[in-house]
């Protein structure tokens, strides 16, 4: 039962247990979403998928960051909220819980786009397989926005 487990999960994450009701509602909404159904129908579905890849700091992925222009190798690590494989390649989804995404949704999409581009590049290089789609799932408005 999600309601019984939520306070303990929140405590483990050092969050207020009073958020349990909202957390359960969010999880249930995500589990009813079309993107979650797509993921569950896939042969390979990886929630909270860790990745690690070594890039040279001179690579274009670090363009614009003068502190990372030495050309030396750097290990990039992260955890992708949801990755699943459909026919022909991978789909990457990042969950966002921004407080009021209805106003300025385009701005938020632009803000998070580089993160998804990095995920797609890292996942594609790590797996040797194409990433067909990336998207943001805004939990507050129960909306998936493919990029």
CSV table of N, CA and C in Angstrom, one decimal:
chain,number,residue,atom,x,y,z
A,1,UNK,N,0.8,-1.2,0.0
A,1,UNK,CA,0.0,0.0,0.0
A,1,UNK,C,0.9,1.2,0.0
A,2,UNK,N,0.7,2.1,-1.1
A,2,UNK,CA,1.6,3.3,-1.2
A,2,UNK,C,1.4,4.2,0.0
A,3,UNK,N,0.2,4.4,0.5
A,3,UNK,CA,0.0,5.4,1.5
A,3,UNK,C,0.8,5.0,2.8
A,4,UNK,N,0.9,3.7,3.1
A,4,UNK,CA,1.7,3.2,4.2
A,4,UNK,C,3.2,3.4,4.0
A,5,UNK,N,3.6,3.2,2.8
A,5,UNK,CA,5.1,3.3,2.5
A,5,UNK,C,5.6,4.7,2.3
A,6,UNK,N,4.7,5.6,1.9
A,6,UNK,CA,5.2,6.9,1.5
A,6,UNK,C,5.9,7.7,2.6
A,7,UNK,N,5.4,7.7,3.8
A,7,UNK,CA,6.1,8.5,4.9
A,7,UNK,C,7.5,7.9,5.1
A,8,UNK,N,7.7,6.7,5.0
A,8,UNK,CA,9.1,6.1,5.3
A,8,UNK,C,10.0,6.5,4.1
A,9,UNK,N,9.5,6.4,2.9
A,9,UNK,CA,10.3,6.8,1.7
A,9,UNK,C,10.7,8.3,1.8
A,10,UNK,N,9.8,9.1,2.2
A,10,UNK,CA,10.0,10.5,2.4
A,10,UNK,C,11.1,10.8,3.4
A,11,UNK,N,11.0,10.0,4.5
A,11,UNK,CA,11.9,10.2,5.6
A,11,UNK,C,13.3,9.8,5.1
A,12,UNK,N,13.4,8.7,4.4
A,12,UNK,CA,14.7,8.3,3.8
A,12,UNK,C,15.3,9.3,2.9
A,13,UNK,N,14.5,10.1,2.3
A,13,UNK,CA,15.0,11.2,1.4
A,13,UNK,C,15.1,12.5,2.1
A,14,UNK,N,14.9,12.5,3.4
A,14,UNK,CA,15.0,13.7,4.3
A,14,UNK,C,14.0,14.7,3.8
A,15,UNK,N,12.7,14.2,3.5
A,15,UNK,CA,11.6,15.1,3.2
A,15,UNK,C,10.5,15.0,4.2
A,16,UNK,N,9.7,16.0,4.3
A,16,UNK,CA,8.6,16.1,5.2
A,16,UNK,C,7.6,15.0,5.0
A,17,UNK,N,7.3,14.2,6.0
A,17,UNK,CA,6.3,13.1,5.9
A,17,UNK,C,4.9,13.6,5.6
A,18,UNK,N,4.7,14.9,5.9
A,18,UNK,CA,3.4,15.5,5.6
A,18,UNK,C,3.1,15.5,4.1
A,19,UNK,N,4.1,15.3,3.3
A,19,UNK,CA,4.0,15.3,1.8
A,19,UNK,C,3.5,14.0,1.3
A,20,UNK,N,3.3,13.0,2.2
A,20,UNK,CA,3.0,11.6,1.8
A,20,UNK,C,1.7,11.6,0.8
A,21,UNK,N,0.7,12.3,1.2
A,21,UNK,CA,-0.5,12.2,0.3
A,21,UNK,C,-0.2,12.7,-1.1
A,22,UNK,N,0.4,13.9,-1.1
A,22,UNK,CA,0.8,14.4,-2.4
A,22,UNK,C,1.7,13.5,-3.2
A,23,UNK,N,2.7,12.9,-2.5
A,23,UNK,CA,3.6,12.0,-3.2
A,23,UNK,C,2.9,10.8,-3.7
A,24,UNK,N,1.9,10.2,-3.0
A,24,UNK,CA,1.2,9.0,-3.5
A,24,UNK,C,0.3,9.4,-4.7
A,25,UNK,N,-0.3,10.6,-4.6
A,25,UNK,CA,-1.1,11.1,-5.8
A,25,UNK,C,-0.2,11.2,-7.0
A,26,UNK,N,1.0,11.8,-6.8
A,26,UNK,CA,1.9,11.9,-8.0
A,26,UNK,C,2.3,10.6,-8.6
A,27,UNK,N,2.6,9.6,-7.7
A,27,UNK,CA,3.0,8.3,-8.2
A,27,UNK,C,1.9,7.7,-9.0
A,28,UNK,N,0.7,7.8,-8.4
A,28,UNK,CA,-0.5,7.2,-9.1
A,28,UNK,C,-0.8,7.8,-10.4
A,29,UNK,N,-0.6,9.1,-10.5
A,29,UNK,CA,-0.8,9.8,-11.8
A,29,UNK,C,0.2,9.4,-12.8
A,30,UNK,N,1.4,9.3,-12.4
A,30,UNK,CA,2.5,8.8,-13.3
A,30,UNK,C,2.2,7.4,-13.8
A,31,UNK,N,1.7,6.6,-12.9
A,31,UNK,CA,1.4,5.2,-13.3
A,31,UNK,C,0.2,5.1,-14.2
A,32,UNK,N,-0.6,6.1,-14.3
A,32,UNK,CA,-1.8,6.1,-15.2
A,32,UNK,C,-1.4,6.8,-16.5
A,33,UNK,N,-0.3,7.4,-16.6
A,33,UNK,CA,0.1,8.1,-17.8
A,33,UNK,C,0.4,7.3,-19.0
A,34,UNK,N,0.2,7.9,-20.2
A,34,UNK,CA,0.5,7.2,-21.4
A,34,UNK,C,2.0,6.8,-21.5
A,35,UNK,N,2.8,7.7,-21.1
A,35,UNK,CA,4.3,7.4,-21.2
A,35,UNK,C,4.7,6.2,-20.3
A,36,UNK,N,4.0,6.1,-19.1
A,36,UNK,CA,4.3,5.0,-18.2
A,36,UNK,C,3.8,3.7,-18.9
A,37,UNK,N,2.6,3.7,-19.5
A,37,UNK,CA,2.1,2.5,-20.2
A,37,UNK,C,3.0,2.1,-21.3
A,38,UNK,N,3.5,3.1,-22.1
A,38,UNK,CA,4.5,2.7,-23.1
A,38,UNK,C,5.7,2.1,-22.5
A,39,UNK,N,6.2,2.6,-21.4
A,39,UNK,CA,7.4,2.0,-20.8
A,39,UNK,C,7.1,0.6,-20.3
A,40,UNK,N,6.0,0.4,-19.6
A,40,UNK,CA,5.7,-0.9,-19.1
A,40,UNK,C,5.5,-1.9,-20.2
A,41,UNK,N,5.0,-1.5,-21.4
A,41,UNK,CA,4.8,-2.4,-22.5
A,41,UNK,C,6.1,-2.8,-23.2
A,42,UNK,N,7.1,-2.0,-23.0
A,42,UNK,CA,8.4,-2.3,-23.7
A,42,UNK,C,9.1,-3.5,-23.1
A,43,UNK,N,10.0,-4.1,-23.9
A,43,UNK,CA,10.7,-5.3,-23.4
A,43,UNK,C,11.7,-5.0,-22.3
A,44,UNK,N,12.3,-3.7,-22.4
A,44,UNK,CA,13.2,-3.3,-21.4
A,44,UNK,C,12.8,-2.0,-20.9
A,45,UNK,N,12.5,-1.9,-19.6
A,45,UNK,CA,12.1,-0.7,-18.9
A,45,UNK,C,13.0,-0.5,-17.7
A,46,UNK,N,13.7,0.6,-17.6
A,46,UNK,CA,14.7,0.8,-16.6
A,46,UNK,C,14.4,2.1,-15.8
A,47,UNK,N,13.6,2.1,-14.7
A,47,UNK,CA,13.4,3.3,-13.9
A,47,UNK,C,14.7,3.5,-13.1
A,48,UNK,N,15.0,4.8,-12.9
A,48,UNK,CA,16.2,5.2,-12.2
A,48,UNK,C,17.5,4.5,-12.7
A,49,UNK,N,17.7,4.7,-14.0
A,49,UNK,CA,18.8,4.0,-14.7
A,49,UNK,C,20.1,4.9,-14.5
A,50,UNK,N,21.1,4.3,-13.9
A,50,UNK,CA,22.4,5.0,-13.7
A,50,UNK,C,23.2,4.9,-15.0
A,51,UNK,N,24.0,5.9,-15.2
A,51,UNK,CA,25.0,5.9,-16.4
A,51,UNK,C,26.3,6.5,-15.9
A,52,UNK,N,27.3,6.1,-16.6
A,52,UNK,CA,28.7,6.7,-16.4
A,52,UNK,C,29.4,6.6,-17.7
A,53,UNK,N,30.0,7.7,-18.1
A,53,UNK,CA,30.7,7.7,-19.3
A,53,UNK,C,31.9,8.6,-19.2
A,54,UNK,N,33.0,8.3,-19.9
A,54,UNK,CA,34.2,9.2,-19.9
A,54,UNK,C,34.2,10.0,-21.2
A,55,UNK,N,34.3,11.3,-21.0
A,55,UNK,CA,34.4,12.2,-22.2
A,55,UNK,C,35.7,13.1,-22.0
A,56,UNK,N,36.2,13.6,-23.1
A,56,UNK,CA,37.3,14.6,-23.0
A,56,UNK,C,36.6,15.9,-22.8
A,57,UNK,N,37.2,16.7,-21.9
A,57,UNK,CA,36.6,18.0,-21.6
A,57,UNK,C,36.7,19.0,-22.8
A,58,UNK,N,37.4,18.6,-23.8
A,58,UNK,CA,37.4,19.4,-25.1
A,58,UNK,C,36.2,19.1,-26.0
A,59,UNK,N,35.5,18.1,-25.7
A,59,UNK,CA,34.3,17.7,-26.5
A,59,UNK,C,33.3,18.8,-26.5
A,60,UNK,N,32.5,18.8,-27.6
A,60,UNK,CA,31.5,19.8,-27.7
A,60,UNK,C,30.4,19.8,-26.7
A,61,UNK,N,30.3,18.7,-25.9
A,61,UNK,CA,29.3,18.6,-24.9
A,61,UNK,C,29.6,19.6,-23.8
A,62,UNK,N,30.8,20.0,-23.7
A,62,UNK,CA,31.2,20.9,-22.6
A,62,UNK,C,31.4,22.4,-23.2
A,63,UNK,N,31.0,22.6,-24.4
A,63,UNK,CA,31.1,23.9,-25.0
A,63,UNK,C,30.5,25.0,-24.2
A,64,UNK,N,31.2,26.1,-24.0
A,64,UNK,CA,30.7,27.2,-23.3
A,64,UNK,C,31.1,27.2,-21.8
A,65,UNK,N,31.7,26.1,-21.3
A,65,UNK,CA,32.1,26.0,-19.9
A,65,UNK,C,33.7,26.1,-19.9
A,66,UNK,N,34.2,27.3,-19.7
A,66,UNK,CA,35.6,27.5,-19.8
A,66,UNK,C,36.4,26.7,-18.8
A,67,UNK,N,35.7,26.3,-17.6
A,67,UNK,CA,36.4,25.5,-16.6
A,67,UNK,C,36.6,24.1,-17.1
A,68,UNK,N,36.0,23.7,-18.2
A,68,UNK,CA,36.1,22.3,-18.7
A,68,UNK,C,36.6,22.3,-20.1
A,69,UNK,N,37.7,23.2,-20.4
A,69,UNK,CA,38.2,23.2,-21.7
A,69,UNK,C,39.6,22.7,-21.8
A,70,UNK,N,40.1,21.9,-20.8
A,70,UNK,CA,41.4,21.5,-20.8
A,70,UNK,C,41.7,20.3,-21.8
A,71,UNK,N,40.7,19.6,-22.2
A,71,UNK,CA,40.9,18.5,-23.1
A,71,UNK,C,41.2,17.2,-22.3
A,72,UNK,N,41.2,17.3,-21.0
A,72,UNK,CA,41.5,16.1,-20.2
A,72,UNK,C,40.2,15.3,-20.0
A,73,UNK,N,40.3,14.0,-19.8
A,73,UNK,CA,39.1,13.1,-19.6
A,73,UNK,C,38.4,13.5,-18.3
A,74,UNK,N,37.1,13.3,-18.3
A,74,UNK,CA,36.3,13.6,-17.2
A,74,UNK,C,35.2,12.5,-17.2
A,75,UNK,N,34.9,12.0,-16.0
A,75,UNK,CA,33.8,11.0,-15.9
A,75,UNK,C,32.5,11.7,-15.6
A,76,UNK,N,31.5,11.5,-16.4
A,76,UNK,CA,30.2,12.1,-16.3
A,76,UNK,C,29.2,11.0,-15.8
A,77,UNK,N,28.6,11.2,-14.6
A,77,UNK,CA,27.7,10.3,-14.0
A,77,UNK,C,26.3,10.9,-13.8
A,78,UNK,N,25.3,10.0,-13.9
A,78,UNK,CA,24.0,10.5,-13.6
A,78,UNK,C,23.0,9.4,-13.4
A,79,UNK,N,21.8,9.7,-13.2
A,79,UNK,CA,20.7,8.8,-13.1
A,79,UNK,C,19.5,9.3,-13.9
A,80,UNK,N,19.1,8.5,-14.9
A,80,UNK,CA,18.0,8.9,-15.7
A,80,UNK,C,16.7,8.4,-15.1
A,81,UNK,N,15.7,9.2,-15.0
A,81,UNK,CA,14.5,8.8,-14.3
A,81,UNK,C,13.8,7.6,-14.9
A,82,UNK,N,13.7,7.5,-16.2
A,82,UNK,CA,13.1,6.4,-16.9
A,82,UNK,C,13.7,6.3,-18.3
A,83,UNK,N,14.1,5.0,-18.6
A,83,UNK,CA,14.6,4.7,-19.9
A,83,UNK,C,13.9,3.4,-20.3
A,84,UNK,N,13.4,3.4,-21.6
A,84,UNK,CA,12.9,2.1,-22.0
A,84,UNK,C,13.1,2.0,-23.5
A,85,UNK,N,13.1,0.7,-24.0
A,85,UNK,CA,13.4,0.4,-25.3
A,85,UNK,C,12.2,0.1,-26.1
A,86,UNK,N,12.0,0.8,-27.2
A,86,UNK,CA,10.9,0.5,-28.2
A,86,UNK,C,11.6,0.0,-29.4
A,87,UNK,N,10.8,-0.4,-30.4
A,87,UNK,CA,11.4,-0.9,-31.7
A,87,UNK,C,12.3,0.2,-32.3
A,88,UNK,N,13.6,-0.2,-32.4
A,88,UNK,CA,14.5,0.6,-33.0
A,88,UNK,C,15.4,1.5,-32.1
A,89,UNK,N,15.1,1.6,-30.9
A,89,UNK,CA,15.9,2.4,-30.0
A,89,UNK,C,15.3,2.8,-28.7
A,90,UNK,N,15.9,3.7,-28.0
A,90,UNK,CA,15.6,4.0,-26.6
A,90,UNK,C,14.8,5.3,-26.5
A,91,UNK,N,14.0,5.4,-25.4
A,91,UNK,CA,13.2,6.5,-25.1
A,91,UNK,C,13.7,6.9,-23.7
A,92,UNK,N,14.0,8.2,-23.5
A,92,UNK,CA,14.5,8.7,-22.2
A,92,UNK,C,13.5,9.8,-21.7
A,93,UNK,N,13.0,9.6,-20.4
A,93,UNK,CA,12.1,10.5,-19.8
A,93,UNK,C,12.7,11.0,-18.5
A,94,UNK,N,12.5,12.3,-18.3
A,94,UNK,CA,13.0,12.9,-17.1
A,94,UNK,C,11.7,13.6,-16.4
A,95,UNK,N,11.5,13.2,-15.2
A,95,UNK,CA,10.4,13.8,-14.4
A,95,UNK,C,10.7,15.1,-13.8
A,96,UNK,N,9.8,16.0,-13.9
A,96,UNK,CA,10.0,17.4,-13.3
A,96,UNK,C,8.8,17.7,-12.5
A,97,UNK,N,9.0,18.2,-11.3
A,97,UNK,CA,8.0,18.5,-10.4
A,97,UNK,C,7.9,20.0,-10.1
A,98,UNK,N,8.2,20.9,-11.1
A,98,UNK,CA,8.2,22.3,-10.9
A,98,UNK,C,6.8,22.7,-10.4
A,99,UNK,N,6.8,23.7,-9.5
A,99,UNK,CA,5.6,24.1,-8.8
A,99,UNK,C,4.5,24.6,-9.8
A,100,UNK,N,4.8,25.5,-10.7
A,100,UNK,CA,3.7,26.0,-11.6
A,100,UNK,C,4.2,26.0,-13.1
A,101,UNK,N,4.2,24.8,-13.6
A,101,UNK,CA,4.7,24.7,-15.0
A,101,UNK,C,3.7,25.2,-16.1
A,102,UNK,N,2.5,25.4,-15.7
A,102,UNK,CA,1.5,25.8,-16.7
A,102,UNK,C,1.9,27.1,-17.4
A,103,UNK,N,2.3,28.0,-16.6
A,103,UNK,CA,2.9,29.3,-17.1
A,103,UNK,C,4.3,29.0,-17.4
A,104,UNK,N,4.7,29.3,-18.6
A,104,UNK,CA,6.1,29.2,-18.9
A,104,UNK,C,6.6,27.8,-19.2
A,105,UNK,N,5.7,26.9,-19.7
A,105,UNK,CA,6.1,25.5,-19.9
A,105,UNK,C,7.2,25.5,-21.0
A,106,UNK,N,7.1,26.3,-22.0
A,106,UNK,CA,8.1,26.4,-23.1
A,106,UNK,C,9.5,26.8,-22.5
A,107,UNK,N,9.4,27.7,-21.5
A,107,UNK,CA,10.7,28.2,-20.9
A,107,UNK,C,11.3,27.1,-20.1
A,108,UNK,N,10.5,26.3,-19.4
A,108,UNK,CA,11.0,25.1,-18.7
A,108,UNK,C,11.6,24.1,-19.6
A,109,UNK,N,10.9,23.8,-20.7
A,109,UNK,CA,11.4,22.9,-21.7
A,109,UNK,C,12.8,23.3,-22.2
A,110,UNK,N,12.9,24.6,-22.5
A,110,UNK,CA,14.2,25.1,-23.0
A,110,UNK,C,15.3,25.0,-21.9
A,111,UNK,N,14.9,25.3,-20.7
A,111,UNK,CA,15.8,25.2,-19.6
A,111,UNK,C,16.3,23.8,-19.4
A,112,UNK,N,15.5,22.8,-19.5
A,112,UNK,CA,15.9,21.4,-19.2
A,112,UNK,C,16.4,20.7,-20.5
A,113,UNK,N,16.3,21.3,-21.6
A,113,UNK,CA,16.7,20.6,-22.9
A,113,UNK,C,18.2,20.1,-22.9
A,114,UNK,N,19.1,21.0,-22.4
A,114,UNK,CA,20.5,20.5,-22.4
A,114,UNK,C,20.7,19.3,-21.5
A,115,UNK,N,20.0,19.2,-20.4
A,115,UNK,CA,20.1,18.0,-19.6
A,115,UNK,C,19.7,16.7,-20.4
A,116,UNK,N,18.6,16.8,-21.1
A,116,UNK,CA,18.1,15.7,-21.9
A,116,UNK,C,19.0,15.4,-23.0
A,117,UNK,N,19.6,16.4,-23.6
A,117,UNK,CA,20.6,16.2,-24.7
A,117,UNK,C,21.8,15.4,-24.2
A,118,UNK,N,22.3,15.8,-23.0
A,118,UNK,CA,23.4,15.1,-22.4
A,118,UNK,C,23.0,13.7,-22.1
A,119,UNK,N,21.8,13.4,-21.5
A,119,UNK,CA,21.4,12.1,-21.3
A,119,UNK,C,21.4,11.2,-22.5
A,120,UNK,N,20.8,11.8,-23.6
A,120,UNK,CA,20.7,11.1,-24.8
A,120,UNK,C,22.0,10.7,-25.4
A,121,UNK,N,22.9,11.7,-25.4
A,121,UNK,CA,24.3,11.4,-25.9
A,121,UNK,C,25.0,10.4,-25.1
A,122,UNK,N,24.9,10.5,-23.8
A,122,UNK,CA,25.6,9.5,-22.9
A,122,UNK,C,25.0,8.1,-23.1
A,123,UNK,N,23.7,8.0,-23.1
A,123,UNK,CA,23.0,6.7,-23.2
A,123,UNK,C,23.3,6.1,-24.5
A,124,UNK,N,23.3,6.9,-25.6
A,124,UNK,CA,23.6,6.4,-26.9
A,124,UNK,C,25.0,5.8,-27.0
A,125,UNK,N,25.9,6.6,-26.5
A,125,UNK,CA,27.3,6.1,-26.5
A,125,UNK,C,27.5,4.9,-25.6
A,126,UNK,N,26.9,4.9,-24.4
A,126,UNK,CA,27.1,3.8,-23.5
A,126,UNK,C,26.5,2.5,-24.0
A,127,UNK,N,25.4,2.6,-24.7
A,127,UNK,CA,24.7,1.4,-25.2
A,127,UNK,C,25.1,1.0,-26.6
A,128,UNK,N,25.6,2.0,-27.4
A,128,UNK,CA,25.8,1.8,-28.8
A,128,UNK,C,24.6,1.7,-29.7
A,129,UNK,N,23.4,2.1,-29.1
A,129,UNK,CA,22.2,2.1,-29.8
A,129,UNK,C,21.5,3.5,-29.8
A,130,UNK,N,20.7,3.7,-30.8
A,130,UNK,CA,20.1,5.1,-30.9
A,130,UNK,C,19.1,5.4,-29.8
A,131,UNK,N,19.1,6.7,-29.5
A,131,UNK,CA,18.0,7.2,-28.6
A,131,UNK,C,17.0,7.9,-29.6
A,132,UNK,N,15.8,7.3,-29.7
A,132,UNK,CA,14.8,7.8,-30.6
A,132,UNK,C,14.0,9.0,-30.1
A,133,UNK,N,13.9,9.1,-28.8
A,133,UNK,CA,13.0,10.1,-28.2
A,133,UNK,C,13.5,10.5,-26.8
A,134,UNK,N,13.4,11.8,-26.5
A,134,UNK,CA,13.6,12.2,-25.1
A,134,UNK,C,12.4,13.1,-24.8
A,135,UNK,N,12.1,13.2,-23.5
A,135,UNK,CA,11.0,14.0,-23.1
A,135,UNK,C,10.9,14.3,-21.7
A,136,UNK,N,10.2,15.3,-21.3
A,136,UNK,CA,10.0,15.7,-19.9
A,136,UNK,C,8.6,15.4,-19.5
A,137,UNK,N,8.4,14.8,-18.3
A,137,UNK,CA,7.1,14.6,-17.8
A,137,UNK,C,6.9,15.5,-16.6
A,138,UNK,N,6.0,16.5,-16.8
A,138,UNK,CA,5.7,17.4,-15.7
A,138,UNK,C,4.7,16.8,-14.8
A,139,UNK,N,5.1,16.4,-13.6
A,139,UNK,CA,4.2,15.7,-12.7
A,139,UNK,C,3.0,16.6,-12.2
A,140,UNK,N,3.2,17.9,-12.0
A,140,UNK,CA,2.2,18.8,-11.5
A,140,UNK,C,1.0,18.9,-12.4
A,141,UNK,N,1.2,18.8,-13.7
A,141,UNK,CA,0.2,18.9,-14.7
A,141,UNK,C,-0.1,17.6,-15.4
A,142,UNK,N,0.6,16.6,-15.0
A,142,UNK,CA,0.4,15.3,-15.7
A,142,UNK,C,0.5,15.4,-17.2
A,143,UNK,N,1.7,15.9,-17.6
A,143,UNK,CA,1.9,16.2,-19.0
A,143,UNK,C,3.3,15.7,-19.5
A,144,UNK,N,3.3,14.9,-20.5
A,144,UNK,CA,4.5,14.5,-21.2
A,144,UNK,C,4.8,15.4,-22.4
A,145,UNK,N,6.0,15.9,-22.4
A,145,UNK,CA,6.4,16.8,-23.6
A,145,UNK,C,7.6,16.2,-24.2
A,146,UNK,N,7.4,15.5,-25.4
A,146,UNK,CA,8.6,15.1,-26.1
A,146,UNK,C,9.4,16.2,-26.6
A,147,UNK,N,10.7,16.1,-26.6
A,147,UNK,CA,11.6,17.2,-27.1
A,147,UNK,C,11.9,17.0,-28.6
